[in-house]
Coordinates of C-alpha atoms in Angstrom, one line a residue:
M60 CA -5.6 -30.7 1.3
Q61 CA -5.1 -27.2 2.5
E62 CA -7.7 -24.7 3.3
D63 CA -5.5 -21.9 1.5
F64 CA -6.0 -23.9 -1.6
L65 CA -9.8 -23.9 -1.3
H66 CA -9.6 -20.1 -0.7
Y67 CA -7.5 -19.9 -3.8
I68 CA -9.9 -22.0 -5.9
W69 CA -13.1 -20.1 -4.8
K70 CA -11.5 -16.6 -5.0
H71 CA -10.1 -17.3 -8.7
K72 CA -13.1 -19.5 -9.7
K73 CA -10.8 -22.5 -10.7
I74 CA -13.8 -24.8 -10.8
Q75 CA -16.4 -26.0 -13.3
I76 CA -18.2 -22.9 -12.9
N77 CA -21.3 -23.7 -15.2
E78 CA -21.9 -27.0 -13.4
L79 CA -22.0 -25.9 -9.6
K80 CA -24.7 -27.7 -7.4
T81 CA -25.0 -28.0 -3.6
I82 CA -25.1 -31.4 -2.1
A83 CA -28.9 -31.1 -2.2
G84 CA -28.8 -30.8 -6.0
E85 CA -29.5 -26.9 -6.1
V86 CA -27.9 -25.0 -9.0
I87 CA -25.5 -22.4 -7.9
I88 CA -24.6 -19.4 -10.0
I89 CA -21.7 -17.3 -8.9
D90 CA -22.3 -13.4 -9.4
T91 CA -19.3 -12.3 -7.2
V92 CA -17.3 -14.5 -5.0
G93 CA -17.0 -11.7 -2.3
Q94 CA -14.1 -10.0 -0.7
H95 CA -11.3 -12.3 0.7
N96 CA -11.1 -11.7 4.5
Q97 CA -7.7 -12.1 6.0
N98 CA -8.8 -11.3 9.7
S99 CA -11.2 -13.2 12.0
G100 CA -14.7 -13.9 10.5
P101 CA -16.1 -15.6 7.6
D102 CA -13.5 -16.2 4.8
F103 CA -15.3 -14.2 2.0
F104 CA -17.5 -11.1 2.8
N105 CA -20.5 -9.8 0.6
A106 CA -20.6 -12.5 -1.9
Q107 CA -23.6 -12.6 -4.3
L108 CA -25.0 -15.9 -5.5
I109 CA -28.1 -17.3 -7.0
I110 CA -29.0 -20.6 -5.4
D111 CA -31.8 -22.6 -6.9
E112 CA -32.9 -19.4 -8.7
Q113 CA -33.1 -17.3 -5.6
F114 CA -30.7 -14.3 -5.1
W115 CA -28.5 -14.5 -2.0
A116 CA -26.1 -11.6 -0.7
G117 CA -23.9 -12.3 2.3
N118 CA -20.7 -14.3 3.4
V119 CA -19.2 -17.6 2.3
E120 CA -17.1 -19.8 4.9
I121 CA -14.6 -22.4 3.6
H122 CA -13.4 -25.6 5.3
V123 CA -11.6 -28.7 4.4
K124 CA -14.5 -30.7 6.1
S125 CA -18.0 -29.6 7.0
S126 CA -17.6 -30.6 10.5
D127 CA -14.7 -28.1 10.9
W128 CA -17.6 -25.5 11.4
F129 CA -18.3 -27.0 14.9
L130 CA -14.5 -27.8 15.3
H131 CA -13.9 -24.0 15.1
H132 CA -17.1 -23.2 17.1
H133 CA -18.7 -21.1 14.6
E134 CA -22.2 -22.2 15.7
Q135 CA -21.4 -19.9 18.8
D136 CA -20.3 -16.9 16.9
K137 CA -22.7 -14.3 15.7
A138 CA -20.1 -13.2 13.0
Y139 CA -21.3 -16.3 11.1
D140 CA -25.0 -15.9 11.2
N141 CA -25.0 -14.3 7.7
V142 CA -23.1 -17.2 5.9
I143 CA -25.2 -17.9 2.7
L144 CA -22.8 -20.9 1.4
H145 CA -20.5 -23.2 3.1
V146 CA -17.9 -24.3 0.5
V147 CA -16.0 -27.6 1.6
W148 CA -13.6 -30.1 0.2
E149 CA -15.4 -33.0 1.8
H150 CA -19.0 -32.9 3.1
D151 CA -19.4 -34.9 6.4
T152 CA -22.2 -33.2 8.2
D153 CA -25.0 -30.6 7.7
V154 CA -24.6 -27.2 9.2
F155 CA -27.6 -25.2 10.4
R156 CA -28.7 -21.6 10.7
K157 CA -30.3 -20.3 13.9
D158 CA -33.7 -21.0 12.5
N159 CA -32.6 -24.7 12.2
T160 CA -32.5 -24.5 8.2
V161 CA -29.5 -26.1 6.6
I162 CA -26.8 -23.8 5.1
P163 CA -26.4 -24.9 1.6
T164 CA -23.0 -26.6 1.2
L165 CA -20.8 -26.8 -2.1
E166 CA -18.4 -29.8 -2.0
L167 CA -15.6 -28.7 -4.1
K168 CA -13.8 -31.9 -4.8
N169 CA -16.5 -32.9 -7.4
F170 CA -16.1 -29.6 -9.4
I171 CA -12.2 -28.7 -9.3
R172 CA -10.7 -29.1 -12.8
K173 CA -8.3 -32.0 -12.8
D174 CA -5.4 -30.1 -14.3
V175 CA -5.4 -27.7 -11.5
L176 CA -5.6 -30.4 -8.8
D177 CA -2.7 -32.1 -10.3
K178 CA -0.6 -29.4 -10.6
Y179 CA -1.4 -28.4 -6.9
K180 CA -0.5 -32.0 -5.8
K181 CA 2.7 -31.7 -7.8
L182 CA 3.7 -28.4 -6.2
F183 CA 3.1 -29.7 -2.6
T184 CA 4.5 -33.2 -3.0
K185 CA 6.7 -33.6 -0.2
E186 CA 10.2 -34.5 -1.3
N187 CA 13.8 -33.5 -0.4
K188 CA 13.3 -30.0 -1.9
W189 CA 14.8 -26.7 -0.8
I190 CA 11.6 -25.0 -2.1
N191 CA 8.4 -26.5 -3.3
C192 CA 8.8 -25.2 -7.0
E193 CA 12.6 -25.7 -7.4
H194 CA 12.1 -28.1 -10.3
D195 CA 9.9 -25.3 -12.2
F196 CA 11.5 -22.1 -11.1
A197 CA 13.9 -21.8 -13.8
N198 CA 10.9 -21.7 -16.4
S199 CA 9.0 -19.0 -14.4
D200 CA 8.0 -16.1 -16.6
D201 CA 10.5 -13.3 -16.4
F202 CA 7.8 -10.5 -16.6
V203 CA 5.7 -12.1 -13.7
L204 CA 9.0 -12.7 -11.5
N205 CA 10.3 -9.2 -12.0
N206 CA 7.2 -7.6 -10.9
W207 CA 6.7 -10.0 -8.1
L208 CA 10.3 -9.3 -6.8
E209 CA 9.5 -5.4 -6.8
R210 CA 6.3 -6.1 -4.7
L211 CA 8.3 -8.4 -2.3
Y212 CA 11.0 -5.8 -1.9
L213 CA 8.5 -3.3 -0.8
E214 CA 7.0 -5.9 1.3
R215 CA 10.4 -6.4 3.0
L216 CA 10.6 -2.6 3.6
E217 CA 7.2 -2.7 5.3
R218 CA 8.7 -5.3 7.7
K219 CA 12.0 -3.4 8.4
I220 CA 10.2 -0.1 9.3
K221 CA 8.5 -1.8 12.1
V222 CA 11.7 -1.4 14.3
I223 CA 12.0 2.2 12.9
E224 CA 8.5 3.1 14.2
S225 CA 9.0 1.6 17.4
L226 CA 12.1 3.8 17.9
L227 CA 10.3 6.8 16.6
K228 CA 7.8 6.3 19.4
E229 CA 10.4 6.1 21.9
S230 CA 12.2 9.2 20.9
K231 CA 8.9 11.2 20.2
N232 CA 9.5 11.3 16.5
D233 CA 13.3 12.5 16.6
W234 CA 14.4 11.2 13.3
E235 CA 18.0 12.1 13.8
A236 CA 18.1 10.0 17.1
V237 CA 16.5 7.1 15.3
L238 CA 19.0 7.3 12.5
F239 CA 22.0 7.1 14.8
K240 CA 20.6 4.1 16.7
M241 CA 20.0 2.3 13.5
L242 CA 23.3 3.4 11.8
A243 CA 25.1 2.2 15.0
K244 CA 23.4 -1.1 14.8
N245 CA 24.6 -1.6 11.2
F246 CA 28.1 -0.4 11.8
G247 CA 28.4 -3.3 14.2
L248 CA 27.4 -5.8 11.5
K249 CA 26.1 -9.2 12.6
V250 CA 28.9 -9.8 15.5
N251 CA 28.5 -6.4 17.2
G252 CA 25.2 -5.2 15.9
D253 CA 23.3 -5.7 19.2
S254 CA 26.4 -4.2 21.2
F255 CA 26.6 -1.1 19.2
F256 CA 22.6 -0.8 19.2
S257 CA 22.8 -1.0 23.1
L258 CA 25.6 1.5 23.1
A259 CA 23.6 4.0 20.9
K260 CA 20.5 3.5 23.3
S261 CA 22.5 4.3 26.4
I262 CA 23.2 7.7 25.0
D263 CA 20.7 10.5 24.8
F264 CA 21.1 11.9 21.3
S265 CA 21.0 15.5 22.7
I266 CA 24.4 14.8 24.2
L267 CA 25.8 13.7 20.8
R268 CA 24.4 16.9 19.1
K269 CA 26.4 19.0 21.8
L270 CA 29.7 17.3 21.0
Q271 CA 29.5 17.0 17.2
S272 CA 32.0 19.8 16.6
N273 CA 34.7 17.8 18.6
Q274 CA 35.9 14.6 17.1
Q275 CA 37.8 13.5 20.2
S276 CA 34.8 14.1 22.3
L277 CA 32.6 12.1 20.0
E278 CA 35.3 9.2 20.0
A279 CA 35.6 9.4 23.8
L280 CA 31.8 9.0 24.2
L281 CA 31.4 6.0 21.8
F282 CA 34.6 4.2 23.1
G283 CA 33.9 4.9 26.7
Q284 CA 30.2 3.9 26.7
S285 CA 31.3 0.6 24.7
G286 CA 33.8 -0.3 27.5
L287 CA 36.8 -0.3 25.2
L288 CA 38.6 2.4 27.2
D289 CA 38.4 0.0 30.2
Q290 CA 41.4 -1.9 28.9
D291 CA 45.0 -1.5 30.0
I292 CA 46.2 1.3 27.4
E293 CA 48.9 3.8 27.6
A294 CA 49.1 5.7 24.3
S295 CA 48.7 9.4 24.8
Y296 CA 45.8 9.4 22.4
S297 CA 44.1 6.7 24.5
L298 CA 44.9 8.4 27.8
G299 CA 43.4 11.7 26.4
L300 CA 40.2 9.7 25.5
I301 CA 40.0 8.3 29.0
K302 CA 40.4 11.6 30.7
E303 CA 37.7 13.1 28.2
Y304 CA 35.3 10.3 28.9
R305 CA 35.6 10.6 32.7
F306 CA 34.7 14.2 32.4
L307 CA 31.6 13.4 29.9
K308 CA 30.6 10.7 32.2
Q309 CA 30.3 13.0 35.2
K310 CA 28.8 16.0 33.3
F311 CA 25.9 14.0 31.6
K312 CA 25.6 11.3 34.2
L313 CA 26.3 8.5 31.8
E314 CA 25.7 5.0 32.6
N315 CA 26.7 1.8 30.5
N316 CA 25.7 -1.0 32.7
H317 CA 23.3 -2.3 30.2
V318 CA 25.8 -1.9 27.1
L319 CA 26.6 -5.3 25.7
P320 CA 30.3 -6.1 25.2
C321 CA 32.0 -5.9 21.8
Y322 CA 34.0 -8.7 20.2
F323 CA 37.1 -8.8 18.2
F324 CA 37.3 -12.6 17.8
R325 CA 37.0 -14.0 14.0
L326 CA 36.6 -10.4 12.7
R327 CA 38.5 -9.0 9.8
P328 CA 40.8 -6.0 11.2
S329 CA 38.7 -3.7 9.1
N330 CA 35.6 -4.7 11.0
F331 CA 37.2 -4.5 14.5
P332 CA 34.7 -2.4 16.8
S333 CA 37.4 0.1 17.4
I334 CA 37.6 1.0 13.7
R335 CA 33.8 1.1 13.1
L336 CA 33.3 3.3 16.3
S337 CA 35.9 5.6 14.9
Q338 CA 34.2 5.8 11.5
L339 CA 31.0 6.4 13.2
A340 CA 32.3 9.2 15.2
S341 CA 33.9 10.6 12.0
L342 CA 30.5 10.4 10.2
Y343 CA 28.8 12.5 12.9
Y344 CA 31.7 15.0 13.1
E345 CA 31.7 15.7 9.4
H346 CA 27.9 16.0 8.9
Q347 CA 25.6 18.1 11.0
N348 CA 21.9 17.2 10.5
L349 CA 22.8 14.0 8.8
F350 CA 19.1 12.9 8.5
S351 CA 18.2 15.8 6.5
K352 CA 21.1 15.4 4.2
I353 CA 20.1 11.6 3.7
I354 CA 16.5 12.6 2.8
E355 CA 17.6 15.2 0.2
T356 CA 20.1 12.8 -1.3
K357 CA 18.4 11.0 -4.2
H358 CA 21.3 9.4 -6.2
L359 CA 23.6 6.4 -5.3
D360 CA 26.8 8.2 -6.3
D361 CA 25.9 11.1 -4.1
F362 CA 25.3 8.6 -1.0
Y363 CA 28.8 7.2 -1.7
K364 CA 30.2 10.9 -1.5
L365 CA 28.3 11.6 1.7
L366 CA 29.2 8.4 3.7
K367 CA 32.8 8.0 2.6
V368 CA 34.3 8.9 5.8
S369 CA 37.7 7.8 7.4
T370 CA 38.8 7.0 11.0
S371 CA 40.6 9.6 13.1
K372 CA 44.5 9.9 12.5
F373 CA 45.4 7.6 15.4
W374 CA 43.7 4.6 13.4
D375 CA 45.8 5.2 10.3
T376 CA 48.4 3.1 12.4
H377 CA 46.4 1.1 14.7
Y378 CA 43.5 -1.5 14.7
T379 CA 43.5 -1.6 18.5
F380 CA 44.7 0.6 21.3
Q381 CA 47.5 -1.5 22.2
K382 CA 49.3 -2.4 18.9
E383 CA 50.7 -0.2 16.2
S384 CA 50.3 -1.5 12.5
K385 CA 51.3 -0.5 9.0
S386 CA 49.9 2.9 8.0
S387 CA 46.6 2.7 6.0
K388 CA 43.7 5.2 5.5
K389 CA 40.6 3.2 6.8
K390 CA 37.5 4.7 4.8
L391 CA 34.1 3.3 4.7
T392 CA 34.3 1.0 1.6
Q393 CA 31.7 1.0 -1.1
P394 CA 30.3 -2.4 -0.1
F395 CA 30.0 -1.4 3.5
I396 CA 27.9 1.7 2.4
D397 CA 26.0 -0.5 0.3
L398 CA 25.0 -2.5 3.4
L399 CA 24.2 0.8 5.4
L400 CA 21.9 1.8 2.4
I401 CA 20.2 -1.6 2.2
N402 CA 19.6 -2.0 6.0
T403 CA 19.2 1.4 7.3
I404 CA 19.0 4.3 4.9
L405 CA 16.4 3.1 2.3
P406 CA 14.2 1.7 5.0
L407 CA 14.4 5.0 6.9
K408 CA 13.7 6.9 3.8
F409 CA 10.7 4.6 3.1
C410 CA 9.4 5.0 6.6
Y411 CA 9.8 8.7 6.5
A412 CA 7.8 9.1 3.3
K413 CA 5.1 6.8 4.5
Q414 CA 4.6 9.0 7.6
K415 CA 4.9 12.2 5.7
G416 CA 2.5 10.9 3.0
V417 CA 5.0 11.5 0.3
K418 CA 5.5 9.1 -2.6
M419 CA 9.1 8.0 -2.7
D420 CA 8.7 4.2 -3.9
L421 CA 10.2 5.0 -7.4
E422 CA 13.3 6.8 -6.0
I423 CA 14.0 4.1 -3.5
I424 CA 13.6 1.4 -6.1
K425 CA 15.9 3.2 -8.4
I426 CA 18.7 3.2 -5.8
A427 CA 18.0 -0.3 -4.7
T428 CA 18.3 -1.6 -8.2
S429 CA 21.6 0.5 -8.7
I430 CA 23.2 -1.2 -5.7
I431 CA 24.7 -4.7 -6.6
S432 CA 23.2 -8.0 -5.3
E433 CA 24.0 -9.2 -1.8
K434 CA 25.6 -12.5 -1.6
N435 CA 24.6 -15.3 0.9
S436 CA 23.3 -18.7 0.9
I437 CA 19.6 -17.9 0.1
I438 CA 20.7 -15.7 -3.1
D439 CA 23.1 -18.4 -4.3
A440 CA 20.5 -21.1 -4.0
F441 CA 18.0 -19.1 -6.1
N442 CA 20.6 -18.1 -8.6
N443 CA 21.5 -21.8 -9.0
L444 CA 17.9 -22.3 -10.2
K445 CA 17.8 -19.4 -12.2
K446 CA 20.0 -16.4 -12.5
V447 CA 17.7 -13.9 -11.0
S448 CA 19.6 -11.7 -8.5
K449 CA 21.2 -8.7 -10.3
S450 CA 20.7 -6.1 -7.6
S451 CA 20.1 -5.3 -3.9
L452 CA 16.3 -5.1 -4.8
D453 CA 16.3 -8.7 -6.2
S454 CA 18.5 -10.0 -3.2
Q455 CA 16.2 -8.4 -0.6
A456 CA 13.3 -9.6 -2.4
L457 CA 14.5 -13.1 -2.7
I458 CA 15.2 -13.3 1.1
Q459 CA 11.5 -12.1 1.7
L460 CA 10.3 -14.8 -0.7
K461 CA 12.2 -17.5 1.0
T462 CA 11.5 -16.7 4.6
A463 CA 7.9 -15.2 4.3
Y464 CA 6.5 -17.7 1.5
C465 CA 8.7 -20.7 0.4
D466 CA 9.5 -21.5 4.1
K467 CA 5.8 -21.3 5.2
N468 CA 4.4 -23.2 2.1
K469 CA 2.6 -20.1 1.0
C470 CA 2.9 -21.0 -2.7
L471 CA -0.7 -20.0 -3.5
Q472 CA -0.1 -16.4 -2.4
C473 CA 3.3 -16.3 -4.5
A474 CA 3.1 -15.0 -8.0
V475 CA 5.4 -17.9 -9.1
G476 CA 3.5 -20.6 -7.5
N477 CA 0.2 -19.1 -8.7
T478 CA 1.3 -19.4 -12.2
L479 CA 2.5 -22.9 -11.9
I480 CA -1.0 -24.1 -11.1
T481 CA -2.8 -21.8 -13.5
K482 CA -0.7 -22.1 -16.7

């Protein structure tokens, strides 16, 4: 038995409401169950009850066993002095107020509806299951599921903006600087994300602002700080970058001792750090005040136009500094821009709106539903149960569902799990 289940039962009155009695035989009438407290202190605040024809207003505490009161040392905590009812699954000892009178106790196991208890046990039966409800997920109501996914998507955005809020604090609310750091991290993808992030943090954004009108200077800055110019390279373009970087390093007193190394191993050539850094430099060369443009952009097609930049000319015939390759224009692709939108731009817009007190949820949701669903093992597994992920909103929400609810057995806080128990 989980205490969360008892919270759920009390909160939603999934009990034989007209037959409730304390273990002493006192009739209980519930006026209001109280406000569910997610922090420290009693589990429900400001409940209103009639116990043995006497009106009580106060708090309700819930445990699996009555003796948990002492296990949690509530008898020593003043926050529990105003508990008017102790709700437990199993009563094994009395609990007393300061004046030595017994706190009335409701033993729930005698009053929970059998069908609710059976569904709860079925949901939490320990089998070799990917998620607890995998045998029933396909039958989940579409309306309930779609609304729950939208809420989960916004919940995931809230989690993502914690990093942004931390960077804003470090940069004294320089949104352009934060955008650069977040974009750099996502240009590096999984393999070089940490490396590119450490690179971006090694550069004061005011330096990048000063160099934005010169593409070669931008590339020299990024390639130099990344350590990619430390290789044995001889092309005139490369030598020009080395010369420019030495000048910039001295002028701006640059250090890159804490920048993590970049990796090429097992990457597709289009994802080589050399290509991604050149594209990042091009993005800032082509767009002054990029953050303002991103905030002003409201439609997916306009984002594709804004972000579809290419490498500088040298990289048309190269993937690395050392070796020439067949000529090809290396633009940011639509799937890559989708990743930038999902992981950087939409969270940043969400954070900006939240800090400015502007309502932008519908705009962000509209863009997220216009982007095709991501593909990964979590999404594939959910789609095998029920074809549910059609957009990036769905895929992000399903990742949130699996990691924040399914993996933590928080079925009672999940709209799907909730309906399985109550239907």
